[in-house]
Tab-separated table of C-alpha atoms in Angstrom:
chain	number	residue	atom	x	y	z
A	10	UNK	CA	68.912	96.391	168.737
A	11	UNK	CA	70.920	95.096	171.671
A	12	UNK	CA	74.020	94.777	169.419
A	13	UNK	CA	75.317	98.520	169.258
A	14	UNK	CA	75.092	98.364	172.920
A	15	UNK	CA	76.824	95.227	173.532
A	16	UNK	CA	79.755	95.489	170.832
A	17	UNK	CA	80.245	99.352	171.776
A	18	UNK	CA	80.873	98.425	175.265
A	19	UNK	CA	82.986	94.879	174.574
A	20	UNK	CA	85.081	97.561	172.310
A	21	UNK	CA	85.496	100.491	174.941
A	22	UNK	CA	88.622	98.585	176.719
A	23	UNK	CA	90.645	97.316	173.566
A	24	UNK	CA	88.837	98.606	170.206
A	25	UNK	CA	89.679	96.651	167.439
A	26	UNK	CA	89.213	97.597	163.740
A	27	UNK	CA	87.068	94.742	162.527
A	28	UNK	CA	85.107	94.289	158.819
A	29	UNK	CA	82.112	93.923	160.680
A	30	UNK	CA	80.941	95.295	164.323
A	31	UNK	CA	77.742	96.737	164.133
A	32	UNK	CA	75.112	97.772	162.003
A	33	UNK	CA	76.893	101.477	161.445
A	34	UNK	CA	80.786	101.396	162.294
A	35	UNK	CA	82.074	103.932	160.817
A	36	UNK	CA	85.270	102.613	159.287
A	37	UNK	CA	84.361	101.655	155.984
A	38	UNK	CA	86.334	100.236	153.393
A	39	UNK	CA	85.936	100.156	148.899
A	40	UNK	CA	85.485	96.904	147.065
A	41	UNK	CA	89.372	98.251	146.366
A	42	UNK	CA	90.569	98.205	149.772
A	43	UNK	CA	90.390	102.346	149.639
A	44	UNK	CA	89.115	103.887	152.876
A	45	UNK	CA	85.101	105.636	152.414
A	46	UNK	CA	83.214	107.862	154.710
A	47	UNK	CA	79.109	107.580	155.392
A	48	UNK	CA	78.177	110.526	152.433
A	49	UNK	CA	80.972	109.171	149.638
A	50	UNK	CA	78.965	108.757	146.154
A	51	UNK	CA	82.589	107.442	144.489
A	52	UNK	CA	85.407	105.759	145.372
A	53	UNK	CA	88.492	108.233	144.520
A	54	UNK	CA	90.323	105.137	144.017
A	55	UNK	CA	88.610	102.929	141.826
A	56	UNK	CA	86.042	104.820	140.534
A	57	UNK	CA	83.173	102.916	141.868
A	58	UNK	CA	79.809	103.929	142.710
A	59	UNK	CA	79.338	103.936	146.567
A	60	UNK	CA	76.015	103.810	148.531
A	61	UNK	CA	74.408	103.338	152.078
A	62	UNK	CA	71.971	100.694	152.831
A	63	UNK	CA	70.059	101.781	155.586
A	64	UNK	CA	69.117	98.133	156.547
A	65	UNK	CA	72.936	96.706	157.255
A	66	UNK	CA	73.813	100.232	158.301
A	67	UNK	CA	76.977	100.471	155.926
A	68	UNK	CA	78.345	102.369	152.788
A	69	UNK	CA	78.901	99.658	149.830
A	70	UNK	CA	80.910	99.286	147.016
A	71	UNK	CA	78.453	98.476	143.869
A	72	UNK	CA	78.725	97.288	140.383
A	73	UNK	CA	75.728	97.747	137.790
A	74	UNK	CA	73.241	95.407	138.395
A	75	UNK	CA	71.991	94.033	135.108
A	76	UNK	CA	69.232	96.385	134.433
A	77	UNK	CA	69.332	99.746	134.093
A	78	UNK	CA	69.302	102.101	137.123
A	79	UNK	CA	69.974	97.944	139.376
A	80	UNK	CA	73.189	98.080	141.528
A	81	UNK	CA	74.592	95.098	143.081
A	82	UNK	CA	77.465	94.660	146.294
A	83	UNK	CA	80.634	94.786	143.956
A	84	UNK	CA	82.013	91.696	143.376
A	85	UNK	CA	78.901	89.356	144.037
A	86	UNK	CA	77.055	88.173	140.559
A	87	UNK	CA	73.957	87.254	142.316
A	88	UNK	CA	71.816	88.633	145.853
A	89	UNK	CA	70.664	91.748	146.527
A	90	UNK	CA	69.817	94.186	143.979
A	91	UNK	CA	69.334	98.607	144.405
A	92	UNK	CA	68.240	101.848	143.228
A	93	UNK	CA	69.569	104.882	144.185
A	94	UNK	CA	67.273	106.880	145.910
A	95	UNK	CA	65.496	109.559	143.904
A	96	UNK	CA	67.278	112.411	145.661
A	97	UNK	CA	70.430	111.001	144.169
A	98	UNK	CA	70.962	114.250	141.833
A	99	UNK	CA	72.024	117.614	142.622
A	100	UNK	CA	71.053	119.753	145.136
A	101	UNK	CA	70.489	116.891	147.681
A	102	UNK	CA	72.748	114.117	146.250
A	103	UNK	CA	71.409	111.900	148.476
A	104	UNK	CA	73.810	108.402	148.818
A	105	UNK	CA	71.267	106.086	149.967
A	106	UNK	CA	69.971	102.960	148.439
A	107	UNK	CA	66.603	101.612	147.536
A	108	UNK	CA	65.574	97.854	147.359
A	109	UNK	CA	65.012	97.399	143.654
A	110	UNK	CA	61.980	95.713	144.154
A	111	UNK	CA	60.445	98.402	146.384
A	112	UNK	CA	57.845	100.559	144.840
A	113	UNK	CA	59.166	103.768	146.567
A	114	UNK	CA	61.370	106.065	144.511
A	115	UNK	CA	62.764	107.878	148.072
A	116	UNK	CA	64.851	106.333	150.665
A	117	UNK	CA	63.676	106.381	154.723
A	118	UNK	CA	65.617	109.219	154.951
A	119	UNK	CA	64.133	111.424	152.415
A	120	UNK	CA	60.245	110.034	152.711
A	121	UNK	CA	60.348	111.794	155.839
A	122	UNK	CA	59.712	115.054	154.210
A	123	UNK	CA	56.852	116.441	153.930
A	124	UNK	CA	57.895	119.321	152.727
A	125	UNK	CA	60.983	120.697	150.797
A	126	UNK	CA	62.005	124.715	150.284
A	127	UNK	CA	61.223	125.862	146.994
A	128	UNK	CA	64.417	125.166	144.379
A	129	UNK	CA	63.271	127.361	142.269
A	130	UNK	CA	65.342	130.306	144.349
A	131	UNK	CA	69.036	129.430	143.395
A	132	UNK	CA	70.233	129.764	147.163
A	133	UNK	CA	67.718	127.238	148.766
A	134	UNK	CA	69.517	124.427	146.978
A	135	UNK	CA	73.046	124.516	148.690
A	136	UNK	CA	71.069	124.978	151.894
A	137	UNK	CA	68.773	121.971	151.011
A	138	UNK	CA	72.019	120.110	150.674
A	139	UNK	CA	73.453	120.715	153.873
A	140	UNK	CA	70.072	119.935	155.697
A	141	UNK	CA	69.656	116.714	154.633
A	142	UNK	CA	73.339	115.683	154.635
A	143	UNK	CA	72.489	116.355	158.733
A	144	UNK	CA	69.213	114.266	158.633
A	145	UNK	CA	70.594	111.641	156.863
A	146	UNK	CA	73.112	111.635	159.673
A	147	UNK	CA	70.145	111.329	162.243
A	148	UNK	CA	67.924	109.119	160.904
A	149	UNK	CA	71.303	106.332	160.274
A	150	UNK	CA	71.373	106.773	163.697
A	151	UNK	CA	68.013	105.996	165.309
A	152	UNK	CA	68.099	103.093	163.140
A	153	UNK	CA	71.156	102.018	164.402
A	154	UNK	CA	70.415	102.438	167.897
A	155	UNK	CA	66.838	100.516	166.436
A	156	UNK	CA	64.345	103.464	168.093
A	157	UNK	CA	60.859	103.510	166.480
A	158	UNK	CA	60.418	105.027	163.144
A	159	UNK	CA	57.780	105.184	161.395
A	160	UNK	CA	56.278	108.103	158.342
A	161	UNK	CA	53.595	110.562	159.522
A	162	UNK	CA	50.644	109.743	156.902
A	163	UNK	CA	48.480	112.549	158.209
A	164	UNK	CA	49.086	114.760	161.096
A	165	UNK	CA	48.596	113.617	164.587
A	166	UNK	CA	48.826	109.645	163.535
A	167	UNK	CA	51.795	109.315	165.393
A	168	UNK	CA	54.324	109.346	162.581
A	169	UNK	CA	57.545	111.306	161.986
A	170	UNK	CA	57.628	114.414	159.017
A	171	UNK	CA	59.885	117.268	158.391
A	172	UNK	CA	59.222	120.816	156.905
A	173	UNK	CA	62.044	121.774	155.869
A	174	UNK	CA	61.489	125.706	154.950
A	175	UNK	CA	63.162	128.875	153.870
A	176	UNK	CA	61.816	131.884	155.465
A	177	UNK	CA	58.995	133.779	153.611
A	178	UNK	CA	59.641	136.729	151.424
A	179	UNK	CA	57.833	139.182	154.197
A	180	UNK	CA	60.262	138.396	156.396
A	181	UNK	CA	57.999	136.585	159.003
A	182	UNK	CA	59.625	134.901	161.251
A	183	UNK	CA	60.387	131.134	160.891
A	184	UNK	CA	60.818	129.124	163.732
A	185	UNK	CA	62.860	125.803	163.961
A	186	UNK	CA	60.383	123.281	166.509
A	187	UNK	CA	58.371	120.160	166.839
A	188	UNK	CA	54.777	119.880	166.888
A	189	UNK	CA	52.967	116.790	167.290
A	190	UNK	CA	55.452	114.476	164.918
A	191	UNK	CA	55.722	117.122	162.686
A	192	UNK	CA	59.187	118.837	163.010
A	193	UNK	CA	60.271	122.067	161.442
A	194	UNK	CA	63.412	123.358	160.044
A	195	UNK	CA	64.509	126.927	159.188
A	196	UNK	CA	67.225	125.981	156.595
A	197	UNK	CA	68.419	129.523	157.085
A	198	UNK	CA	70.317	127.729	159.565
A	199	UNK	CA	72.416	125.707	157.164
A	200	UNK	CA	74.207	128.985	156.728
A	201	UNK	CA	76.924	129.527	158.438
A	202	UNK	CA	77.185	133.055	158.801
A	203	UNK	CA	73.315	133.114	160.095
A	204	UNK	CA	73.951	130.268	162.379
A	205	UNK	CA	77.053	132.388	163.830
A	206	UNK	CA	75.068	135.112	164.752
A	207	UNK	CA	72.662	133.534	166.274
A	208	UNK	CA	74.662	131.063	168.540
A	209	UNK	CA	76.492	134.213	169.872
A	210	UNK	CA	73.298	136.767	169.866
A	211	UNK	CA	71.595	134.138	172.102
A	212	UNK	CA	74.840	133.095	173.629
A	213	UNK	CA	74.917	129.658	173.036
A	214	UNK	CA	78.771	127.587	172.812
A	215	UNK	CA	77.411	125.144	170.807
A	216	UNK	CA	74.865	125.509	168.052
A	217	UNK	CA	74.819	123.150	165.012
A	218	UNK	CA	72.464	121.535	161.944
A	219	UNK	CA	72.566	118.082	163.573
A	220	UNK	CA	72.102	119.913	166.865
A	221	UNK	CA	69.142	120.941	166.297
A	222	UNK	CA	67.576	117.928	164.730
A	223	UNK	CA	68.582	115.593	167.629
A	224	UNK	CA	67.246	118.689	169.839
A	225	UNK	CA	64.269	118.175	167.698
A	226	UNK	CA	63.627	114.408	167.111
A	227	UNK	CA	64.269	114.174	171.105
A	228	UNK	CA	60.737	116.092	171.738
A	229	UNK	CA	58.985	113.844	169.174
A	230	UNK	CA	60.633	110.351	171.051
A	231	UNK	CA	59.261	112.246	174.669
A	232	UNK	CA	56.000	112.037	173.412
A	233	UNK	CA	56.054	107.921	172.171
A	234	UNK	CA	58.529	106.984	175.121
A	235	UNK	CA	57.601	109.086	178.201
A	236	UNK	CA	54.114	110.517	177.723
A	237	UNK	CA	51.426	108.290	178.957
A	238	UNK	CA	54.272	105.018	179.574
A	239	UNK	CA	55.732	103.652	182.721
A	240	UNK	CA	58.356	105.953	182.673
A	241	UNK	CA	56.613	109.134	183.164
A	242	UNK	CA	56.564	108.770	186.940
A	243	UNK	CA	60.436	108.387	186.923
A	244	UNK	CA	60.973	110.881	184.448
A	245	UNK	CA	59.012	113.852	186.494
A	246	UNK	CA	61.655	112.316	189.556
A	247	UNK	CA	64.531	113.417	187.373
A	248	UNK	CA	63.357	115.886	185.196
A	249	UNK	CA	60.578	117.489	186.738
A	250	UNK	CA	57.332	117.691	186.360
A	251	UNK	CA	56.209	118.565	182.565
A	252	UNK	CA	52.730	119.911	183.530
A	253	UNK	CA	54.557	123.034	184.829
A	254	UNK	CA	53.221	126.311	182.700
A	255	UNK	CA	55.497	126.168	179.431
A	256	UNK	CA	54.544	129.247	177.665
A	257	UNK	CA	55.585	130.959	181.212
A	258	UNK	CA	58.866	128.737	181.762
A	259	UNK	CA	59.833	130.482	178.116
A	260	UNK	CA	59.320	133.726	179.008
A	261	UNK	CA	60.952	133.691	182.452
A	262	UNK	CA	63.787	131.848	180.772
A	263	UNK	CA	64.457	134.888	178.090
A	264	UNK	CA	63.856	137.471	180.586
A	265	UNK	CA	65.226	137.148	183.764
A	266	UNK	CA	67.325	134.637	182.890
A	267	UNK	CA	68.253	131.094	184.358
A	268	UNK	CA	69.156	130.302	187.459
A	269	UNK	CA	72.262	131.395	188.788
A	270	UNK	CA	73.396	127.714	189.884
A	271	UNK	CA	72.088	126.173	186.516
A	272	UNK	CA	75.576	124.367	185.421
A	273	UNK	CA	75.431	122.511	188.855
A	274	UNK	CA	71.844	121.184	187.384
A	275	UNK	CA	71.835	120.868	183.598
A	276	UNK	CA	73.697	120.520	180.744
A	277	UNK	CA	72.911	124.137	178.695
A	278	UNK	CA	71.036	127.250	179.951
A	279	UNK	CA	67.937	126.165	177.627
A	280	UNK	CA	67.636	123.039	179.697
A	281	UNK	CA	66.742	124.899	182.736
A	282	UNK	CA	63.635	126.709	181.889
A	283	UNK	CA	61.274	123.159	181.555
A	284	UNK	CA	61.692	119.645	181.980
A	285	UNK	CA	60.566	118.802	178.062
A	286	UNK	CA	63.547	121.374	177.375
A	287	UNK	CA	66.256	119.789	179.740
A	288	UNK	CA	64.558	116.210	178.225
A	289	UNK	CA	65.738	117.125	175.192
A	290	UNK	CA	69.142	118.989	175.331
A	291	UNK	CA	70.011	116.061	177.456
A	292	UNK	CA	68.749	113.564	174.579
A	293	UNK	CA	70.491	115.457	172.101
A	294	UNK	CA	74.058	115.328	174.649
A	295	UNK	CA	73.147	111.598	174.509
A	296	UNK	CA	73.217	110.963	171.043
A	297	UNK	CA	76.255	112.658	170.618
A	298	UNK	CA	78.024	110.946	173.115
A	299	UNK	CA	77.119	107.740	171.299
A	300	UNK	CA	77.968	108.755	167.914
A	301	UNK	CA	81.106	110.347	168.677
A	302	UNK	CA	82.004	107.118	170.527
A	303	UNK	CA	81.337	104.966	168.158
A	304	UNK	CA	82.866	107.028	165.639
A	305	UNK	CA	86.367	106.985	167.852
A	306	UNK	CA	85.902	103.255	168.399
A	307	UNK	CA	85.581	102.336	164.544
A	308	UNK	CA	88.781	104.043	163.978
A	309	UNK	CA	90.372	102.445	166.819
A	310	UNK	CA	90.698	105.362	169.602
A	311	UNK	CA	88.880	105.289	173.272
A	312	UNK	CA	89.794	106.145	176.340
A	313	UNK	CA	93.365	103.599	176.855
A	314	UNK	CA	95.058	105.823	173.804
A	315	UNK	CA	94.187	109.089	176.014
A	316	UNK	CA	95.326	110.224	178.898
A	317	UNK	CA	92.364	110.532	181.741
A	318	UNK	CA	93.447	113.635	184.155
A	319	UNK	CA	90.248	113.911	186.154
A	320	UNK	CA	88.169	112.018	188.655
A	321	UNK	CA	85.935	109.374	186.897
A	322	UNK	CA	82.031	109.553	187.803
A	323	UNK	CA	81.178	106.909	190.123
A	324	UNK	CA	77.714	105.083	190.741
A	325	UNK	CA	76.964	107.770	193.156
A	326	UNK	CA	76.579	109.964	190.131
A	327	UNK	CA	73.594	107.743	188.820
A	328	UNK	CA	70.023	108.394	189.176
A	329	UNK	CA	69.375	104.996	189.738
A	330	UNK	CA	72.739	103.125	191.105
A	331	UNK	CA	71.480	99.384	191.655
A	332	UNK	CA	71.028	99.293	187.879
A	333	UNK	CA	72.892	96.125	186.649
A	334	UNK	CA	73.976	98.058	183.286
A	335	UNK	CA	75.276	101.316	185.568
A	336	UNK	CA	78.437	100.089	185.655
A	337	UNK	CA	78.845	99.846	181.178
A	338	UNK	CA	77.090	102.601	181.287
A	339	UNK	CA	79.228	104.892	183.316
A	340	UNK	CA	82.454	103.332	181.151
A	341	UNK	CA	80.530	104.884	178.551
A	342	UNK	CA	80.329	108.828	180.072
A	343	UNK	CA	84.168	108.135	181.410
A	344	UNK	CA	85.405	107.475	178.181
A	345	UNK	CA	83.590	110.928	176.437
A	346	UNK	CA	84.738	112.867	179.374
A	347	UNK	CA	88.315	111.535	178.431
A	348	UNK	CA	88.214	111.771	174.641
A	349	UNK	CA	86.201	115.215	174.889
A	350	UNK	CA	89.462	116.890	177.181
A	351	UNK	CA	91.500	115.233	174.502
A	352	UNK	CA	89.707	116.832	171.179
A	353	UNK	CA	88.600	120.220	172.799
A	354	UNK	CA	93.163	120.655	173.234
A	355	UNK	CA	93.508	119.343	169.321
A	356	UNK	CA	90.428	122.376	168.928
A	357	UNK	CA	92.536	124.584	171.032
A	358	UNK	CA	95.593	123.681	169.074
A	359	UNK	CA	94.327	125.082	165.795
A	360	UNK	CA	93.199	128.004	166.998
A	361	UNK	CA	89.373	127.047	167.157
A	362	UNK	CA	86.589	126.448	169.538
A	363	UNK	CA	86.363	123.945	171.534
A	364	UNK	CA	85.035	120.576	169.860
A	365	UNK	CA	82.492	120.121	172.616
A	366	UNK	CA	81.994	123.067	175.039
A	367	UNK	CA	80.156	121.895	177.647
A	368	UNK	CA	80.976	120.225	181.530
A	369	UNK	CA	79.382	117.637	182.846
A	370	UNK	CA	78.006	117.612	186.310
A	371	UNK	CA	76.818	114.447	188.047
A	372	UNK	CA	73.195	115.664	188.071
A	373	UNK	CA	73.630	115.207	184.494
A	374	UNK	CA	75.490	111.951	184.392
A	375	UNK	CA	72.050	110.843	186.027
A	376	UNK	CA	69.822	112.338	183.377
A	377	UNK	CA	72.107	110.598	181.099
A	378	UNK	CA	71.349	107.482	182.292
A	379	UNK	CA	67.849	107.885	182.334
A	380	UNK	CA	68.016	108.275	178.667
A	381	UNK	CA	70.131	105.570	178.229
A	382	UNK	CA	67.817	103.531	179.553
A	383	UNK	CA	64.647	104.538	177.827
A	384	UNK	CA	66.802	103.922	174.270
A	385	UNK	CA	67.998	100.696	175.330
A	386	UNK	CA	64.289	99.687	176.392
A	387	UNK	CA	62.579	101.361	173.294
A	388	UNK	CA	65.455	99.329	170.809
A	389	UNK	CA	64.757	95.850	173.153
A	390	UNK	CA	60.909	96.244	172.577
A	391	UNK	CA	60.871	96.700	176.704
């Protein structure tokens, strides 16, 4: 999907807020005129039901449809009729519409799961809630940036699936991870006052729901973009080389510690103990940078409505500099730099952490890019 690329870039310079961009900006609008955000179920305004097609990558307006449980774009008689997906209700209250015709009863979102925590124990559902409000946020944006998706039907065939579990009653511990499509989620960390004291017992600035699942999903896109591919050579260049002990990369990561010149190298302290680890803390930076872009683009602020008070990264910063796209794709990193300075003071201002606690060194920059270019290839069909 070529298009999120080429309008996010065209828009960098001079954003303009348009009706239509690309399949996700993020400034909708109500039948009514009345401004709506991605997770609305109601406009406040007029009172009409609100829902996100996955497929155009926007929140509509709808009217009924006809039949019961059929919704329609408000203000068009005939086209396209929905369902609201079967997660709809309380706890998940799930936004996203069906095709009508379409004999599933879940949206893409939710059919990921395999599994859901047991809602029989009154605290799992608020949890639940905030867990899937973050992989709804995900999934709207691989499709958007048009990566592979696809439903794990069994284990191993390739497919995507979440567990999304509460820790058992014994008190064994529950680990959040990927495993061969399958990814895991302790929903323990939808809580805020577990998630605290974990980002500062491990001593982590940043540590978040949708954090971890674009942590996550990045391990599960190594697997169907790097392993086995043309760009494994390349990515063992940049990253490393993957074949390197991980069990023992772990272990000397939590014990002695990681190396004392790590921030010249990577983007967290995690990254350094293995290449799959740096792969995907540098996936997850990536798909933050995009989202938060587009996000500031939609709503008409980049770069020219900030000031930039630092040196901008230059080609030399690339892992690959005769790259015809370097050039867009550096705009890209100079602009987050910019509006990152320019949120973490509006943080600072209120008396809170900083929105996005991180530097960027060029070694990075060039991971970046390598990313960048594996997305752009896997949405192409390269």
């Amino acid at each position: 999907m070529t298009r999120f690329f080429d309008e996010i870039s065209r828009q960098l310079p001079t954003p303009k807020r348009q009706s239509a961009r690309h399949a996700r900006a993020k400034a909708f609008r109500c039948y009514c005129g009345q401004p709506i955000f991605f997770s609305n179920t109601e406009c406040l305004n007029c009172r009409r039901q609100l829902g996100f097609d996955p497929k155009r990558g926007h929140v509509l307006a709808l009217d009924e449809g006809g039949v019961p449980g059929a919704w329609r774009v408000a203000g068009r008689a005939r086209g396209k009729t929905f369902k609201r997906c079967a997660n709809y209700h309380m706890p998940a209250l799930c936004n996203w519409l069906v095709p009508a015709h379409a004999p599933d009863a879940l949206c893409v979102a939710c059919s990921l799961n395999r599994t859901i925590p047991d809602l029989s124990v009154p605290e799992n559902g608020p949890l639940w809630f905030k867990v899937e409000a973050a992989k709804r946020q995900l999934i709207a944006q691989l499709i958007t940036l048009g990566l592979p998706l696809r439903r794990s039907a069994a284990p191993g065939d390739g497919g995507l699936a979440f567990d999304l579990l509460a820790p058992a009653a014994d008190g064994a511990p529950l680990l959040t991870g990927h495993a061969g499509g399958l990814i895991t989620i302790n929903i323990l960390e939808a809580d805020d006052a577990y998630r605290v004291q974990l980002r500062e017992a491990m001593r982590e600035p940043y540590r978040t729901l949708l954090g971890h699942f674009r942590h996550e999903i990045g391990h599960y896109y190594w697997d169907h973009l790097i392993a086995g591919s043309p760009w494994l050579g390349a990515f063992r260049q940049v990253f490393g080389d993957e074949r390197a002990d991980y069990a023992q990369a772990l272990r000397r990561n939590y014990e002695p510690g990681p190396p004392p010149d790590w921030a010249v190298h990577y983007i967290s302290t995690y990254a350094s103990c293995h290449p799959w680890e740096d792969w995907a803390e540098t996936w997850a930076h990536y798909l933050h940078m995009m989202d938060t872009l587009d996000t500031a683009i939609s709503f008409g602020v980049t770069r020219t409505a900030v000031e930039q008070a630092y040196e901008p990264f230059t080609v030399a910063s690339l892992y690959d500099p005769e790259d015809p796209d370097g050039q867009s794709f550096l705009d890209l990193v100079n602009a987050w730099v910019a509006l990152t300075g320019v949120l973490n003071e509006l943080s600072r201002s209120m008396g809170q952490r900083d929105f996005y606690p991180f530097v960027l060194p060029r070694e990075v920059v060039g991971k970046l890019q390598f990313v960048h270019r594996v997305v752009k290839g896997a949405s192409c069909g390269k």
